[in-house]
Coordinates of C-alpha atoms in Angstrom, one line a residue:
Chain A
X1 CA 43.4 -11.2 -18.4
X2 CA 43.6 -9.2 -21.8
X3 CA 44.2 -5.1 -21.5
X4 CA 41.0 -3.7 -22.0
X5 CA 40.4 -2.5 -25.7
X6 CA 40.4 1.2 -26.1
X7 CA 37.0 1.4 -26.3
X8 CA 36.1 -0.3 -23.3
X9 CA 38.3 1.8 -21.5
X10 CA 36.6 4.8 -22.6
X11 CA 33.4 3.2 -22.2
X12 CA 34.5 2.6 -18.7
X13 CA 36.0 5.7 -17.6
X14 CA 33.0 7.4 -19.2
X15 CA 30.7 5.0 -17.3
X16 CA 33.0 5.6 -13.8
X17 CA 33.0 9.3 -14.1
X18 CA 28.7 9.0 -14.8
X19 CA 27.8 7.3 -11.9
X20 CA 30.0 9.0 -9.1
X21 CA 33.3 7.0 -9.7
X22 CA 35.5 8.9 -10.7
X23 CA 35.8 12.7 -10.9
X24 CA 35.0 14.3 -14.0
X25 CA 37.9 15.2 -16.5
X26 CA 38.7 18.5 -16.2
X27 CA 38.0 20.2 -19.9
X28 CA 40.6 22.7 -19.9
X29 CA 43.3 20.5 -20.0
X30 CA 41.9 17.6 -21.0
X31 CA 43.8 15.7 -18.3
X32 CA 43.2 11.9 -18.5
X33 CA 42.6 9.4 -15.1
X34 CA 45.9 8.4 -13.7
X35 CA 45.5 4.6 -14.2
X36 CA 46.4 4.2 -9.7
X37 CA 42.8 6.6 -9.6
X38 CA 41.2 4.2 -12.5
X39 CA 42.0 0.9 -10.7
X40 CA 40.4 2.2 -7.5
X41 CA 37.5 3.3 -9.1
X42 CA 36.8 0.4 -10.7
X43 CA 37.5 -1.8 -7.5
X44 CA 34.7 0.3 -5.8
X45 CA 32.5 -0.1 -8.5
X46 CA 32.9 -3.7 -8.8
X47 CA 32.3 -4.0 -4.7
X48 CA 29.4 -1.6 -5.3
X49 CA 27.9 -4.2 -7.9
X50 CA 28.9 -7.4 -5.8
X51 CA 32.2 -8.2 -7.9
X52 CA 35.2 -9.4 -7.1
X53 CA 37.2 -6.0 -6.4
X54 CA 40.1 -6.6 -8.5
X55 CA 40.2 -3.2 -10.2
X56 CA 40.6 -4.6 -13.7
X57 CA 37.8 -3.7 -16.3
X58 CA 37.2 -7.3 -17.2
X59 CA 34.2 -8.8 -19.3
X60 CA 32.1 -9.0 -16.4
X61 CA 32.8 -5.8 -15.0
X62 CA 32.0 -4.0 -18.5
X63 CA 28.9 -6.6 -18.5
X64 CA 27.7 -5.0 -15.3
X65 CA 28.7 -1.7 -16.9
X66 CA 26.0 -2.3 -19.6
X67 CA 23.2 -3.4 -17.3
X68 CA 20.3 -1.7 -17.5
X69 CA 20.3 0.8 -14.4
X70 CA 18.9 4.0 -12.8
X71 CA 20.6 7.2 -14.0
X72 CA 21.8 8.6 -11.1
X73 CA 25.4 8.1 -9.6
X74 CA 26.2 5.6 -6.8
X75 CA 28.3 7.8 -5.0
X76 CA 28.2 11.6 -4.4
X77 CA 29.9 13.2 -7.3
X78 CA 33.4 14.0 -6.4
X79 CA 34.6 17.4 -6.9
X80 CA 36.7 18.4 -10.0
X81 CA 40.0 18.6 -8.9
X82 CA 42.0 22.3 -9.0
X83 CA 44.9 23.4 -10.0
X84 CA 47.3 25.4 -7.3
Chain B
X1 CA 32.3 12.3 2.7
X2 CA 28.8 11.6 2.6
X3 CA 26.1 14.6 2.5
X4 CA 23.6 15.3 5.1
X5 CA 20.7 13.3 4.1
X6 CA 18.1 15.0 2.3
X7 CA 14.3 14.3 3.3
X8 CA 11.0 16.3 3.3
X9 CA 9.8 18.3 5.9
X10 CA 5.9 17.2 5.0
X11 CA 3.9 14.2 5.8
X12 CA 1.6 15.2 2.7
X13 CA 3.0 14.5 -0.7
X14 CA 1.4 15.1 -3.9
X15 CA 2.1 13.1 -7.1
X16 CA 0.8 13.5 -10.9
X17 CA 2.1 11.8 -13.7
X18 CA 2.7 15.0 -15.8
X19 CA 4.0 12.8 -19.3
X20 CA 2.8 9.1 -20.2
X21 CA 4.7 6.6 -22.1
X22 CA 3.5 7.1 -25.9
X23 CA 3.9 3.9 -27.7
X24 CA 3.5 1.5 -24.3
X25 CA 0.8 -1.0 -24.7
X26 CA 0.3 0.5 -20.8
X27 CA -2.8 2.1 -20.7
X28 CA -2.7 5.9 -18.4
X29 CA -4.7 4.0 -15.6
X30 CA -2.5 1.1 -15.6
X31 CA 0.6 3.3 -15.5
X32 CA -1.3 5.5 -12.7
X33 CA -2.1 2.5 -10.7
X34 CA 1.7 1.0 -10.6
X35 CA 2.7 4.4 -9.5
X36 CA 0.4 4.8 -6.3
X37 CA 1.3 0.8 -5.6
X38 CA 5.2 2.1 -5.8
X39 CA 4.8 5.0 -3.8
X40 CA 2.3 2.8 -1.4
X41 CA 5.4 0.6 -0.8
X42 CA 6.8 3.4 1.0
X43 CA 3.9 4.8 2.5
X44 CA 2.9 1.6 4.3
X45 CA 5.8 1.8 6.5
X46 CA 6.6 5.5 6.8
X47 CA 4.3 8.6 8.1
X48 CA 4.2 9.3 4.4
X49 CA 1.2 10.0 2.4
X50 CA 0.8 9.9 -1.2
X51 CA -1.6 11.5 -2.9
X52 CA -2.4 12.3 -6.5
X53 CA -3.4 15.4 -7.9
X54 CA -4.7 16.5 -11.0
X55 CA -3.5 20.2 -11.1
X56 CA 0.2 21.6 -12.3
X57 CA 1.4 21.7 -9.2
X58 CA 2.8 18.1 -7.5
X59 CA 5.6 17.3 -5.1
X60 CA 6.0 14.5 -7.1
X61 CA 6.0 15.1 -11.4
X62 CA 6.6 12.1 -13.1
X63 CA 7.2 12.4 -16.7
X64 CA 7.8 9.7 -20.0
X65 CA 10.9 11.9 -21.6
X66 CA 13.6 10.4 -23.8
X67 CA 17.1 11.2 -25.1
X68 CA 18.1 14.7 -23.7
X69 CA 14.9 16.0 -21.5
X70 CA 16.9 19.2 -20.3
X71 CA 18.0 17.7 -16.7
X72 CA 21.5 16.1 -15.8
X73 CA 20.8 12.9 -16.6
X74 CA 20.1 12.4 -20.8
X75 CA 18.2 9.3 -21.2
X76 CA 20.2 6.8 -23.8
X77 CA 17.6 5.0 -25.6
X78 CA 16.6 1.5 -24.2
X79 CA 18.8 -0.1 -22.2
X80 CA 21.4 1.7 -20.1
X81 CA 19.9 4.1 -18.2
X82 CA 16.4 3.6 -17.4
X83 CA 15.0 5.9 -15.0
X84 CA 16.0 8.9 -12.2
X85 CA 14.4 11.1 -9.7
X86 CA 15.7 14.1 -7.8
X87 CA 16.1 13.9 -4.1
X88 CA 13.4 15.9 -1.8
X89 CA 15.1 19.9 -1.2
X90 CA 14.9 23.0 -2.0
X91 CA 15.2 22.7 -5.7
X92 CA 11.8 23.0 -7.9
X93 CA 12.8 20.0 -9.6
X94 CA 13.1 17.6 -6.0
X95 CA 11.1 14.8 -6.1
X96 CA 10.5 14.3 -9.6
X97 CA 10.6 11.3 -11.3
X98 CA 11.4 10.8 -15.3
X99 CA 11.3 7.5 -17.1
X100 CA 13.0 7.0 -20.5
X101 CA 10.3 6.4 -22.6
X102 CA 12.1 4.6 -25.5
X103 CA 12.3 1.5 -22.8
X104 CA 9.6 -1.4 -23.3
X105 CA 7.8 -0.7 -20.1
X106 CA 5.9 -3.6 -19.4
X107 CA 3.9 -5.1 -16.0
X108 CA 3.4 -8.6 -15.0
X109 CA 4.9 -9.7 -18.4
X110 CA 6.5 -13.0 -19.4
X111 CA 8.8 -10.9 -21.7
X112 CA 12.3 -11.5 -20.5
X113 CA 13.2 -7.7 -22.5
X114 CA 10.6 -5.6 -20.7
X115 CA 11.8 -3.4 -18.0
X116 CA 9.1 -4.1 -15.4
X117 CA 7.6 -0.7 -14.5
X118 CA 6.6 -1.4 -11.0
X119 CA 10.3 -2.2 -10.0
X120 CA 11.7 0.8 -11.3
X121 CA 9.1 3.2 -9.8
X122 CA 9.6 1.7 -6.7
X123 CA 13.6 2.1 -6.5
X124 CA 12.8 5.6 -8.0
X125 CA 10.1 6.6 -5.6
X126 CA 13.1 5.6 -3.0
X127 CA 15.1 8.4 -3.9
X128 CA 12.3 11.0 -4.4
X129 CA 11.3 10.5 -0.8
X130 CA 15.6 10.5 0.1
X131 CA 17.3 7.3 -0.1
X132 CA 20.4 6.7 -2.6
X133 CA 21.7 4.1 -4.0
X134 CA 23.5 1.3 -1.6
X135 CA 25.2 -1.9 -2.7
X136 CA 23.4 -4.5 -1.0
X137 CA 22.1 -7.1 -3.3
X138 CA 18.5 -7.6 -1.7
X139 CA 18.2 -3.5 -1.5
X140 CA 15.6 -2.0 -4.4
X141 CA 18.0 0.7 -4.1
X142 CA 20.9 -1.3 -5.7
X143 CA 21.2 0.7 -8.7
X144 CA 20.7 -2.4 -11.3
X145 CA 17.9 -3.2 -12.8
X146 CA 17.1 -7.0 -11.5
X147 CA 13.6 -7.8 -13.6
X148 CA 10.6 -7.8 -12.0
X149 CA 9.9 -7.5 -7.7
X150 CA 6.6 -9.7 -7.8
X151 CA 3.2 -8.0 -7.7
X152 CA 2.5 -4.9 -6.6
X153 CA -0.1 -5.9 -4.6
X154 CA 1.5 -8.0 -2.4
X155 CA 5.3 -6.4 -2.4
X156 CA 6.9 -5.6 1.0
X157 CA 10.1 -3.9 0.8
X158 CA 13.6 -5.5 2.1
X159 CA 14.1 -5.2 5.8
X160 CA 17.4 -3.2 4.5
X161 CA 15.4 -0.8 3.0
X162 CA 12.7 -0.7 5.5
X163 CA 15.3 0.4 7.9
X164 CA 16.8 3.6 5.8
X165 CA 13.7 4.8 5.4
X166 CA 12.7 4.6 9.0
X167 CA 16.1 6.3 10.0
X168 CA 14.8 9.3 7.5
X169 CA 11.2 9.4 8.4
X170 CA 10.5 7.2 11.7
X171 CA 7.8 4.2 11.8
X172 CA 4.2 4.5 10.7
X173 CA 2.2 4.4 13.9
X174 CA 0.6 1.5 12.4
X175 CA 3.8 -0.9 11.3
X176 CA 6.0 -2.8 13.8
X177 CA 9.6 -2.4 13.1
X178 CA 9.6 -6.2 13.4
X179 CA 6.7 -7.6 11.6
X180 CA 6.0 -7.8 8.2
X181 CA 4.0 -4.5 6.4
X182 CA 0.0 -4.4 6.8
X183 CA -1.4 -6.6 4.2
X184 CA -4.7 -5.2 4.4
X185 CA -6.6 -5.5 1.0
X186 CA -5.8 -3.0 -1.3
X187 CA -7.7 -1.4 -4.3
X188 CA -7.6 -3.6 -7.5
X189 CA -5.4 -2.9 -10.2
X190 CA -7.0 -1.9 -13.4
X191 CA -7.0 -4.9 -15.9
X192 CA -4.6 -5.2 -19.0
X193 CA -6.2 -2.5 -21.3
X194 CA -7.3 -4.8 -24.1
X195 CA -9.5 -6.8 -21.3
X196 CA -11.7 -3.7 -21.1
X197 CA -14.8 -2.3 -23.1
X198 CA -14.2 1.3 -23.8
X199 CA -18.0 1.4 -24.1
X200 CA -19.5 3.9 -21.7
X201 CA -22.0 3.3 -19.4
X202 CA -25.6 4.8 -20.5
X203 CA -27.3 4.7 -17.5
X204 CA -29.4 6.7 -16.2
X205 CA -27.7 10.2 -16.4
X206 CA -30.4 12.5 -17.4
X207 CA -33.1 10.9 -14.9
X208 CA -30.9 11.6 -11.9
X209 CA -30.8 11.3 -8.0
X210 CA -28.4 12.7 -7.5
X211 CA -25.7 14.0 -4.6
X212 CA -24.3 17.0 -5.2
X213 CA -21.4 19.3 -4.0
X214 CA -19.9 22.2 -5.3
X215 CA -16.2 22.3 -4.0
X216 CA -13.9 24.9 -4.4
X217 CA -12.6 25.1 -7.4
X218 CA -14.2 22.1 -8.3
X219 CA -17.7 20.2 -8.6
X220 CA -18.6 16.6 -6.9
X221 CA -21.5 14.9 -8.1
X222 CA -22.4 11.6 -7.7
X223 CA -25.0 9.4 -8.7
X224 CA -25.7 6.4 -7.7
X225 CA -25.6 3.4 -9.3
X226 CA -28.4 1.1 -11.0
X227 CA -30.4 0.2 -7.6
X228 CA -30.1 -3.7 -8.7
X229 CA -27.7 -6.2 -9.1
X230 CA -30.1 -7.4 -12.4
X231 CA -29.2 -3.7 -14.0
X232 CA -25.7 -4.7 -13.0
X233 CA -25.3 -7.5 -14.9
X234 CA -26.5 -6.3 -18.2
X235 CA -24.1 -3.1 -17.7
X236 CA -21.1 -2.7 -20.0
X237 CA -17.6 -3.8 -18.2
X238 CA -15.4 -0.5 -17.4
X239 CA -12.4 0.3 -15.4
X240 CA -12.1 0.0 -12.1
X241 CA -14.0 2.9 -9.5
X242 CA -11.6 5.8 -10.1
X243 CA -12.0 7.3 -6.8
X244 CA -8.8 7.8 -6.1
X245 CA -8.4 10.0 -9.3
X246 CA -9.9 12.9 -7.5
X247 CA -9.7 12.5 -4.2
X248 CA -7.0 10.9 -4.0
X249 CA -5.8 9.9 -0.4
X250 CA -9.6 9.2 0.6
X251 CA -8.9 5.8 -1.3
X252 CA -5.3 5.2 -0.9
X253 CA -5.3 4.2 2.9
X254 CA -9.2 4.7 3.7
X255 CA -12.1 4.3 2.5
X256 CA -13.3 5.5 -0.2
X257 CA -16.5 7.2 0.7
X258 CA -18.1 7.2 -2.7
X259 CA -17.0 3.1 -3.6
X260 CA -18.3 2.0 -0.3
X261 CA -21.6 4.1 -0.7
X262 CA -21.4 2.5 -4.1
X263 CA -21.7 6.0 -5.8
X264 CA -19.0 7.1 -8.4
X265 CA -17.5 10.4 -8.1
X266 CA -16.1 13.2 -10.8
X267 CA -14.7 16.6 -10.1
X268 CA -13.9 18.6 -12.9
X269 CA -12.1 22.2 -13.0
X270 CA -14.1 25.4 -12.2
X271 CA -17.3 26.7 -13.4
X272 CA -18.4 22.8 -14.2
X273 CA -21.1 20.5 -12.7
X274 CA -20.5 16.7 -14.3
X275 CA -22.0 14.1 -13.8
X276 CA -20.1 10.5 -13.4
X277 CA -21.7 8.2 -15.7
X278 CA -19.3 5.3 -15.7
X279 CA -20.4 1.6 -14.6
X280 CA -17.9 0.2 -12.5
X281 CA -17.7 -3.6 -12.4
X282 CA -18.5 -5.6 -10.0
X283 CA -19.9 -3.1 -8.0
X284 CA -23.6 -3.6 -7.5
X285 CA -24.6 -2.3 -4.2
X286 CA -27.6 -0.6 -3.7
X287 CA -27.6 3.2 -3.4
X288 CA -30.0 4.5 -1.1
X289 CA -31.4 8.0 -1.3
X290 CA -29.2 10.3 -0.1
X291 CA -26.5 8.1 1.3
X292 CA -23.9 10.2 0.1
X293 CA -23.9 14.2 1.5
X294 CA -21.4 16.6 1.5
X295 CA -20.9 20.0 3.2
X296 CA -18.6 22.8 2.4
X297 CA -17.7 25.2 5.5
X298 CA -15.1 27.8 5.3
X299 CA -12.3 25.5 3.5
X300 CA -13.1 22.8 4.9
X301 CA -15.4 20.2 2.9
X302 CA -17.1 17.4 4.9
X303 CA -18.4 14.5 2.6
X304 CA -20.9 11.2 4.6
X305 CA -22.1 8.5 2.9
X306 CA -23.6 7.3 6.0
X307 CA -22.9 7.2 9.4
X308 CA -19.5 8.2 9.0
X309 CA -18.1 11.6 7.9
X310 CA -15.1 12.7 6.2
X311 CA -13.2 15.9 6.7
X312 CA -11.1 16.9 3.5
X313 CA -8.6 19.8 3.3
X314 CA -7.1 20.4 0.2
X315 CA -7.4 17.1 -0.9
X316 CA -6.4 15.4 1.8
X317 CA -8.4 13.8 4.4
X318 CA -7.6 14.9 7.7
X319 CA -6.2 12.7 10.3
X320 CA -8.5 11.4 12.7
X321 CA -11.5 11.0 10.0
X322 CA -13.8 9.2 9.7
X323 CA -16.0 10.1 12.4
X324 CA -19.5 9.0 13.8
X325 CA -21.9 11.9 12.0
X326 CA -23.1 11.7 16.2
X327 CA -20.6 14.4 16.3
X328 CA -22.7 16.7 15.1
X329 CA -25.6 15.3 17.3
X330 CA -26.8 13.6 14.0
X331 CA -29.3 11.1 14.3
X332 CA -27.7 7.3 13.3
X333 CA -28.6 6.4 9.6
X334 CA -27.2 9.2 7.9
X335 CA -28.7 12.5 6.7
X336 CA -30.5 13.0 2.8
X337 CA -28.7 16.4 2.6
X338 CA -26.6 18.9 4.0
X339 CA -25.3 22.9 2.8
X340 CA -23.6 25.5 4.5
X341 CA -25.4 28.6 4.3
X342 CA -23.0 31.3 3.8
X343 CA -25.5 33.9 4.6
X344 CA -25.4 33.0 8.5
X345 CA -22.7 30.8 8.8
X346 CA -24.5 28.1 9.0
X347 CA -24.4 24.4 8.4
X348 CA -28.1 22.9 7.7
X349 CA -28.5 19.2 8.0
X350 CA -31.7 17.5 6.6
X351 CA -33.1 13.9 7.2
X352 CA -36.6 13.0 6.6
X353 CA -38.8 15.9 7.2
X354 CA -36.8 16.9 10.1
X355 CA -33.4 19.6 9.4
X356 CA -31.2 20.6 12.3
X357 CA -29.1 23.8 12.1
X358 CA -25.5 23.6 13.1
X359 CA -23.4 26.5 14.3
X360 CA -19.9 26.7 12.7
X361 CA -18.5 28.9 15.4
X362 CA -20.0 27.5 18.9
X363 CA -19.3 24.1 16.9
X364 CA -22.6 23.1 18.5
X365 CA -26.4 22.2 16.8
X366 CA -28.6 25.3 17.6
X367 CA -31.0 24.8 20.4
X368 CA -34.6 23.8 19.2
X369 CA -33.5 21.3 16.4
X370 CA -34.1 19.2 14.9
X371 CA -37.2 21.1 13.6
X372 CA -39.8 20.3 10.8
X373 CA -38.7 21.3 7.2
X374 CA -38.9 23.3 4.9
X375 CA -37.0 26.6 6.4
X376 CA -37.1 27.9 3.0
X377 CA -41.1 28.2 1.3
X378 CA -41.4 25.9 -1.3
X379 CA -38.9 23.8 -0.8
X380 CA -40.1 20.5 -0.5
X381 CA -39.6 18.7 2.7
X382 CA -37.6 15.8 2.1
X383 CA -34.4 16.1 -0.1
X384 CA -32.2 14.5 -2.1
X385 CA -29.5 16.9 -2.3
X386 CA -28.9 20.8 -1.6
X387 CA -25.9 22.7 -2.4
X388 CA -25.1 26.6 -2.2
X389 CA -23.5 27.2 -5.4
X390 CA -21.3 30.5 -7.3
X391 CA -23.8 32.6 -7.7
X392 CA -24.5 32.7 -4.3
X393 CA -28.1 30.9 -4.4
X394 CA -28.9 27.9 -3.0
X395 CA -30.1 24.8 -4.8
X396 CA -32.4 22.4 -3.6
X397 CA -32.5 19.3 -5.3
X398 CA -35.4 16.0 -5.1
X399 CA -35.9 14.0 -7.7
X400 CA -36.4 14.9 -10.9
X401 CA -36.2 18.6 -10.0
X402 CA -34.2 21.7 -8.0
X403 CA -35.5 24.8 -6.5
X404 CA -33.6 27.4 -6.3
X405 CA -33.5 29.7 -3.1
X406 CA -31.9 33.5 -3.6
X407 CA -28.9 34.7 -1.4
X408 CA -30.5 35.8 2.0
X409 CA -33.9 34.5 0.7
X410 CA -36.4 32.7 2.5
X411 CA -38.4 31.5 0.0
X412 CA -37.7 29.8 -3.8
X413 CA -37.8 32.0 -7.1
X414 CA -40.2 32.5 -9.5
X415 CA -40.4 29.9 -11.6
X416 CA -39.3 26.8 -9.9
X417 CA -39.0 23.8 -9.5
X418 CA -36.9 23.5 -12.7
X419 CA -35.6 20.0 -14.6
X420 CA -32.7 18.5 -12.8
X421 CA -31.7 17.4 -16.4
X422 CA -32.6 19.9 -18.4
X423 CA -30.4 23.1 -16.9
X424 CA -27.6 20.3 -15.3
X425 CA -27.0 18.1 -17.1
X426 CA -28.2 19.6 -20.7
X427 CA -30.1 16.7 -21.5
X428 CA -31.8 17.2 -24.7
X429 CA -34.6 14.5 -24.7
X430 CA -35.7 14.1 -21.3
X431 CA -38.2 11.4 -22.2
X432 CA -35.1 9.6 -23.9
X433 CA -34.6 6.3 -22.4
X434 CA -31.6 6.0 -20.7
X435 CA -30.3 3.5 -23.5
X436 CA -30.3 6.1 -26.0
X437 CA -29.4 9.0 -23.9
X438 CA -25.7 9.5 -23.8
X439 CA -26.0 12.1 -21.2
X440 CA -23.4 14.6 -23.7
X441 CA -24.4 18.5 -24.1
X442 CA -27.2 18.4 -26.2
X443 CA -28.0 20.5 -28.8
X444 CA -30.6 22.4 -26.9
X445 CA -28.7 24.3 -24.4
X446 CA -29.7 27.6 -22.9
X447 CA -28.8 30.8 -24.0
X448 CA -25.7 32.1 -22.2
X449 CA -24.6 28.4 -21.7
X450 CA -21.5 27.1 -23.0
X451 CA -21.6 22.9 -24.1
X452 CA -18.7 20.8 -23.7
X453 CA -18.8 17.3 -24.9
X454 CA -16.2 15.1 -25.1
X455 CA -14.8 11.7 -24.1
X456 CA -11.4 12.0 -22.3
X457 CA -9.8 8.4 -21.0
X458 CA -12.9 6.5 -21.1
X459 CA -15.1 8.8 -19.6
X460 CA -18.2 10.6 -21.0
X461 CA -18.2 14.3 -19.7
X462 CA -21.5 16.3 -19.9
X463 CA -21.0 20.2 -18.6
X464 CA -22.8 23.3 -19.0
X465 CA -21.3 26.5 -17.2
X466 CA -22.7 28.1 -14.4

């Protein structure tokens, strides 16, 4: 399958980190998701929707991604991560 | 690692919808109606009870908001997200529900772009009463919006769903974890708002028989309808009987005392005494005199319509009601009026020419009743309706006209019987027929009397102050 185009990758990590997914970034050091942390989060988003868990942001997972849904996350929000 | 589920600790839950949609081609009552049918969904099967208020203060506020609305969740015009609601807990913000108003809200709609209102309120009802999202395709509580669920009238939840909630709340008493929901008969939906006549009913408001009861902080009073199906049928078409409007769980999962009586209902805020003049259609029973009493003793108001009695707190009816009126060693066929008497405590019941006299603290009727009326000198002995009201007198009310008895008094004041319509109902034209007589504060009020006059949602308020 083709790499995701930068957008949809933002899209998607934006959409992950919305709906319980993925923790937020942290904003003081504006770390990105390691891509091992992205794949799972995907996976379990695509097994929450009733996808094939493959952990790549394909067409239909950014088509789910764009369905009209309820606002709140799927998961419990998971805690920011802290530095030692 | 999941969080402790979060649930409320009452059976009792208000609801109000704080905000409407503003450009939805969903009229209020239609928007209303979906929301008790999608917290009904739960209800049916839980110990849960719904009821909507009119006040600030609701368990459950739902609101219309777009774009940012100052909570977590920004709405993001349509499409996207849709719709949230805050699970129940300590926060003042648990249990509401907000809809993104810039979506085309829409309800039994061939229009494949609508977002079907009735779906989403239920799934979001489903986490205001506790449940999150789960991935089960079936579940409402998948978090994607899947169109429409069916109608509302006839929707049963999934047996997935059915389950969560019971592990949160237990089994009605009613419901078998095994059979399908009760499927008794439920109240109609309104009609599409452009099948309705926004004309008001003119009947017969300033030539009144009328029930009356003054509830704290508000005012019931009913009249009944035209006494023939003829007057009926030449009646303006109007929304359906809003019973539920003001008290609202008499009508959710009873009966409503006022539609079955076949009298129409309107409380209004303090200080207020309105009369309901809507026509409600289809509903042509005959009203009998007096079929509809009510009775205020300390907090607790009592309202009959017949045989049967209903006890309200707040406004909730109590569990266990109705009851046979026998209770109260009442005669079968219902009482013309009844009153608490505040200046002895005690409840007075009237039927015919007969009153009986009961005790609120023995709970018992007083030896030597029932007894021949009038207690009170010159108050006629047979009644329509008799109420004690905020200035401590008591009112006394038969046909066209009310006496009114002074606090501790045993006899009416100077100068009465007065018009029923005149100093109620600020009728100007009391020879007006009641095709001309909009029933609206006239331009002849009292001094001292303050008019209101408006038309709020389809309904024609007449009020003077007390």
């Amino acid at each position: 399958a083709p790499a995701p185009s930068a957008e949809d990758l933002s899209l998607g990590v934006d959409w992950l980190s919305r709906f319980g997914y993925l923790p937020p970034p942290d904003p003081t050091t504006g770390q990105l998701q390691a891509p091992e942390e992205l794949s799972k989060a995907i996976a379990a988003m695509q097994r929450f929707g009733g996808l094939e868990a493959t952990g790549v942001l394909d067409q239909a997972t950014l088509a789910l991604m764009k369905t009209p849904r309820c606002s709140l996350p799927d998961l419990p929000a998971a805690p920011a991560r802290r530095r030692r | 690692q999941a969080p402790a589920p979060t649930k409320w600790s009452k059976r009792n839950l208000s609801w109000r919808v704080r905000t409407f949609p503003r450009d939805s081609p969903l009229g209020r009552d239609t928007v209303r109606a979906l929301m008790h049918y999608a917290l009904k969904v739960w209800s049916d099967i839980t110990p849960l009870n719904f009821h909507e208020v009119a006040g600030s203060r609701a368990d459950i506020q739902i609101d219309f908001s777009a774009a940012d609305h100052n909570d977590r969740y920004p709405f993001d015009g349509p499409g996207g997200a849709v719709a949230h609601a805050f699970l129940p807990g300590d926060h003042h913000t648990a249990g509401d529900t907000h809809f993104d108003d810039d979506e085309a809200w829409t309800f039994r709609s061939s229009d494949a772009h609508g977002m079907d209102l009735f779906a989403v309120a239920v799934h979001e009802f489903g986490h205001a009463i506790g449940l999150g999202h789960v991935a089960a395709p079936r579940s409402v509580m998948q978090p994607y919006y899947h169109g429409p669920v069916g109608d509302p009238l006839h929707y049963g939840l999934p047996y997935e769903d059915r389950v969560r909630v019971w592990q949160l709340y237990g089994v009605r008493e009613s419901v078998s974890p095994t059979a399908q929901p009760d499927t008794e008969e439920p109240p109609l939906l309104p009609e599409p708002p452009n099948n309705r006549s926004s004309t008001p009913w003119r009947g017969h408001s300033c030539s009144p028989s009328l029930a009356v009861q003054r509830v704290m902080p508000s005012v019931i009073s009913s009249q009944p309808l035209p006494q023939s199906p003829a007057a009926a049928s030449t009646s303006p078409t109007l929304p359906a009987p809003p019973c539920h409007r003001h008290l609202p769980s008499a009508s959710m999962n009873l009966p409503c005392p006022w539609t079955s009586s076949g009298v129409i209902p309107h409380v209004v805020p303090s200080g207020f005494l309105t009369v309901a003049i809507k026509w409600v259609r289809g509903l042509a029973g005959t009203v009998e005199r007096g079929r509809l009493t009510g009775w205020l003793s300390p907090a607790r108001l009592f309202l009959s319509p017949g045989d049967r009695y209903w006890l309200f707190k707040d406004n909730n009816v109590e569990e266990g009601f109705p009851r046979p009126i026998s209770d109260f060693g009442l005669p079968p066929g219902g009482v013309d009026a009844a009153f608490s008497w505040a200046h002895n405590d005690k409840t007075y019941f009237f039927k015919d020419q007969l009153y009986w006299r009961y005790d609120e603290h023995t709970r018992r009727m007083d030896p030597g009743h029932p007894a021949q009326s009038p207690l009170w000198r010159g108050v006629p002995s047979t009644l329509d309706a008799a109420m004690r009201w905020s200035d401590g007198a008591a009112y006394f009310f038969r046909g066209q006209e009310y006496w009114k008895v002074l606090d501790g008094e045993l006899a009416v004041a100077p100068g009465y019987p007065q018009s029923t319509a005149r100093d109620w109902l600020v009728c100007r034209d009391l020879q007006t027929s009641p095709e001309s007589t909009d029933g609206q504060a006239g331009a002849h009020a009292r001094p001292g009397q303050t008019d209101q006059s408006r038309s709020e949602d389809g309904y024609q308020v007449c009020s003077c102050s007390s």
